[in-house]
Amino acid sequence: MTAGIQPVSENPGGEVATPRHVAIIMDGNGRWASQRGLPRSAGHKRGAEAVREAITGAVKAGVGYLTLYAFSSENWNRPADEVMDLMGLLKLYLSREIRSLDKQGIRLRVIGRRSRLSRDINEMIDKAEEMTRDNRRMTLVIALSYGSRDEIIDAARAIATAVVEGRESIEAIDEARFESALSTHGLPDPDLIIRTSGEQRLSNFLLWQAAYSEFLFLDTLWPDFTEETFAAAIEEFQGRDRRFGARP
Ligand code: FPP
């Protein structure tokens, strides 16, 4: 087993294990809105409310890490007004929800290419990460301007630079070293990756980290995702048989 692959919670009493880390590709905001004759922005707004549901569901289930794919590196290619809407929602979220996250004992961490985000969003993220850094009940990871290939390239560059500068040897590059250079360093790999809206692909999300993840594709559109949807997903995960490549 490598550094990032850790078994889900210990299971001495034979109870079914809870996933330590759940990651979600929140998809279907646009379709939810168009089904109602509403603008896409209305779907994103309801999507931000569903984020609260997912967090409550994760806390209730006892999940240690919840990662949400809020904005991908490819999302920058959407029309400017939609990008602005999404950034506005994120700012609103960061300004309104941080206190509540803190009170619930939730630590916030943001992964992704921060350099592409505006200065005010970066400042809000720094403040929120700092304010919640000692919280231990759950870590909420928001993937923002995130693309897994970018992340892997950045890691390769950092390690190559260290080798070229003579600070590290090629022989010392192993899975643990590579993981330490990823933006998810220190997080366990996701046990379960959920994607809503019926689409069945990873879309450049946690490609390295998903090596042994279970996948759950739900038809539910993201704005309709509730605490109960989360609980049902955990139950489905608990029925899966995970072997990490080993024989039963
Ligand atoms: C996918 O729906 C969703 C997104 C691109 C953005 C996800 C953002 C949120 C849920 C709201 C803000 C997040 C936080 C953390 C406050 P889509 O627009 O691709 O939907 P479609 O495939 O139906 O068009």
XYZ file of C-alpha atoms and ligand atoms in Angstrom:
272
model
C 0.000 0.000 0.000
C 1.287 3.470 -0.851
C 1.117 6.578 1.323
C -2.169 7.842 -0.148
C -3.924 4.486 -0.101
C -5.108 3.880 3.390
C -7.834 1.509 4.428
C -11.131 3.108 5.439
C -11.764 3.363 9.170
C -10.709 0.401 11.289
C -13.434 -2.155 11.521
C -12.797 -4.300 14.586
C -16.433 -4.792 15.579
C -17.420 -5.873 12.096
C -19.543 -2.752 11.499
C -19.524 -1.461 7.980
C -16.768 1.066 7.357
C -17.424 4.724 6.601
C -15.357 6.189 3.761
C -12.651 8.501 5.106
C -12.677 10.678 2.023
C -15.566 11.367 -0.335
C -15.055 13.518 -3.438
C -17.901 14.894 -5.525
C -18.131 16.122 -9.111
C -21.102 18.458 -8.789
C -22.755 18.357 -12.205
C -26.136 19.296 -13.653
C -26.742 22.868 -12.470
C -27.366 24.085 -16.029
C -29.809 21.264 -16.865
C -31.652 21.784 -13.588
C -32.166 25.442 -14.533
C -33.130 24.833 -18.156
C -35.711 22.217 -17.108
C -37.386 25.068 -15.205
C -36.939 27.720 -17.862
C -34.480 29.535 -15.581
C -31.073 31.038 -16.379
C -28.006 28.873 -15.662
C -27.110 31.245 -12.828
C -30.234 30.047 -10.973
C -28.945 26.486 -11.241
C -25.564 27.468 -9.816
C -27.280 29.337 -6.974
C -29.291 26.254 -6.055
C -26.101 24.263 -6.500
C -24.424 26.344 -3.806
C -27.317 25.448 -1.485
C -26.797 21.769 -2.275
C -23.186 22.227 -1.132
C -24.550 22.869 2.362
C -26.589 19.653 2.157
C -23.518 17.656 1.126
C -21.471 19.084 3.995
C -24.171 18.286 6.552
C -24.513 14.795 5.106
C -20.758 14.247 5.303
C -20.506 15.497 8.884
C -23.426 13.287 9.935
C -21.882 10.260 8.242
C -18.572 10.859 10.033
C -16.572 11.363 6.849
C -13.159 12.911 7.544
C -12.580 14.626 4.196
C -15.035 15.964 1.652
C -13.687 17.290 -1.643
C -15.952 19.281 -3.954
C -15.099 20.064 -7.583
C -16.378 23.635 -7.720
C -14.529 25.037 -10.744
C -12.286 23.178 -13.144
C -9.402 24.596 -15.152
C -11.597 23.990 -18.228
C -14.468 26.017 -16.723
C -12.470 29.177 -17.533
C -13.568 28.566 -21.137
C -17.240 29.176 -20.307
C -18.829 32.496 -21.321
C -17.464 35.393 -19.260
C -20.798 36.141 -17.572
C -21.109 32.545 -16.339
C -17.533 32.589 -15.009
C -18.376 35.838 -13.234
C -21.542 34.308 -11.756
C -19.608 31.324 -10.433
C -16.845 33.498 -8.969
C -19.500 35.722 -7.371
C -21.136 32.685 -5.788
C -17.819 31.483 -4.456
C -17.117 34.855 -2.901
C -20.562 34.886 -1.352
C -19.998 31.379 -0.074
C -16.613 32.228 1.413
C -17.920 35.365 3.095
C -21.157 33.860 4.431
C -20.361 30.271 5.284
C -16.923 30.353 6.839
C -18.138 31.170 10.304
C -20.648 28.346 10.152
C -17.979 25.908 8.910
C -15.692 27.019 11.715
C -18.403 26.550 14.326
C -19.003 23.025 13.042
C -15.309 22.217 13.471
C -14.660 22.050 9.736
C -11.293 22.931 8.262
C -11.232 24.477 4.787
C -8.569 23.795 2.231
C -8.544 24.959 -1.378
C -6.705 23.126 -4.156
C -6.123 24.310 -7.722
C -4.245 27.001 -9.644
C -4.693 29.885 -7.224
C -2.748 32.255 -9.505
C -5.694 32.402 -11.920
C -8.124 33.537 -9.201
C -8.654 37.212 -8.401
C -6.764 38.834 -5.575
C -9.868 39.274 -3.394
C -10.830 35.590 -3.713
C -7.248 34.612 -2.866
C -7.341 36.816 0.226
C -10.668 35.327 1.314
C -9.296 31.817 0.863
C -6.152 32.629 2.884
C -8.261 34.066 5.682
C -10.677 31.121 5.703
C -7.882 28.534 5.664
C -6.110 30.328 8.483
C -9.266 30.732 10.577
C -10.194 27.037 10.323
C -6.717 25.468 10.372
C -7.054 23.828 13.798
C -10.477 22.306 13.146
C -10.469 18.534 13.193
C -14.031 17.317 12.752
C -13.862 17.300 8.974
C -11.740 18.825 6.223
C -13.654 20.417 3.368
C -11.488 20.603 0.261
C -12.742 22.895 -2.488
C -11.169 22.302 -5.898
C -11.081 25.679 -7.604
C -9.480 26.390 -10.942
C -8.368 22.786 -10.515
C -7.195 20.410 -13.193
C -5.510 17.143 -12.379
C -3.157 17.228 -15.356
C -1.986 20.720 -14.335
C -1.439 19.392 -10.828
C 0.592 16.412 -12.042
C 2.685 18.627 -14.347
C 3.367 21.067 -11.469
C 4.475 18.162 -9.265
C 6.750 16.770 -11.994
C 8.293 20.214 -12.487
C 8.909 20.722 -8.756
C 10.612 17.350 -8.428
C 12.611 17.781 -11.657
C 13.827 21.175 -10.429
C 14.970 19.653 -7.134
C 16.863 16.942 -9.040
C 18.483 19.387 -11.473
C 19.549 21.589 -8.578
C 21.089 18.562 -6.857
C 18.778 18.651 -3.835
C 17.225 15.250 -4.585
C 18.216 12.061 -6.361
C 16.205 10.344 -9.092
C 16.264 7.116 -7.044
C 14.409 8.862 -4.210
C 11.379 9.557 -6.426
C 8.672 7.155 -5.371
C 4.883 7.322 -4.937
C 5.139 8.988 -1.540
C 7.502 11.671 -2.889
C 5.253 12.283 -5.867
C 2.194 12.593 -3.632
C 4.007 15.080 -1.450
C 4.312 17.371 -4.479
C 0.600 17.240 -5.362
C -1.831 19.875 -4.116
C -3.636 17.140 -2.166
C -0.509 16.298 -0.110
C -1.429 14.981 3.303
C -4.979 14.012 2.292
C -5.926 10.347 2.056
C -6.959 9.225 -1.433
C -10.720 9.444 -2.009
C -12.468 6.191 -1.121
C -15.561 7.229 -3.020
C -16.024 9.604 -5.956
C -19.587 10.637 -6.722
C -20.672 12.351 -9.930
C -24.184 13.671 -10.302
C -26.351 14.273 -13.402
C -25.863 10.917 -15.106
C -22.512 11.726 -16.742
C -19.918 9.009 -16.287
C -16.444 10.509 -16.554
C -13.719 11.985 -14.344
C -13.220 15.267 -16.227
C -9.636 15.852 -15.104
C -10.480 15.394 -11.408
C -8.059 13.688 -8.987
C -6.604 11.411 -11.682
C -3.651 10.254 -9.577
C -5.621 10.079 -6.350
C -8.489 8.048 -7.860
C -6.328 4.954 -8.498
C -8.396 2.804 -6.119
C -11.519 4.907 -5.609
C -15.004 3.514 -5.897
C -17.195 5.443 -8.342
C -20.852 6.246 -7.962
C -22.728 7.896 -10.815
C -26.088 9.340 -9.835
C -28.840 10.595 -12.136
C -29.717 13.295 -9.579
C -28.910 16.801 -10.836
C -26.597 18.593 -8.394
C -29.135 21.209 -7.175
C -31.403 18.314 -6.099
C -28.636 16.687 -4.036
C -29.577 16.463 -0.349
C -28.263 15.104 2.923
C -30.356 12.002 2.212
C -28.706 11.555 -1.195
C -25.368 11.618 0.604
C -26.517 9.059 3.173
C -27.764 6.744 0.392
C -24.403 7.081 -1.402
C -22.566 6.033 1.753
C -24.835 3.044 2.101
C -24.141 2.037 -1.501
C -20.373 2.382 -0.859
C -20.649 0.167 2.193
C -21.993 -2.641 0.039
C -18.932 -2.546 -2.239
C -16.119 -5.068 -1.989
C -12.746 -3.285 -2.096
C -9.618 -5.318 -2.643
C -7.009 -2.807 -3.808
C -5.885 -5.285 -6.443
C -5.418 -8.138 -3.967
C -7.251 -11.472 -4.047
C -10.182 -11.955 -1.641
C -21.673 21.834 -13.104
O -22.929 22.139 -13.624
C -21.321 22.696 -11.997
C -20.343 23.636 -12.022
C -19.509 23.906 -13.210
C -20.045 24.479 -10.880
C -20.271 23.901 -9.513
C -20.565 25.049 -8.636
C -21.472 25.058 -7.629
C -22.212 23.884 -7.202
C -21.805 26.321 -6.909
C -20.725 27.002 -6.190
C -19.854 26.122 -5.350
C -19.501 26.409 -4.076
C -18.477 25.564 -3.381
C -20.103 27.517 -3.332
P -23.033 22.515 -15.152
O -23.146 23.993 -15.236
O -21.918 21.923 -15.936
O -24.395 21.827 -15.502
P -24.850 21.225 -16.916
O -23.875 20.125 -17.244
O -26.229 20.701 -16.627
O -24.831 22.348 -17.901
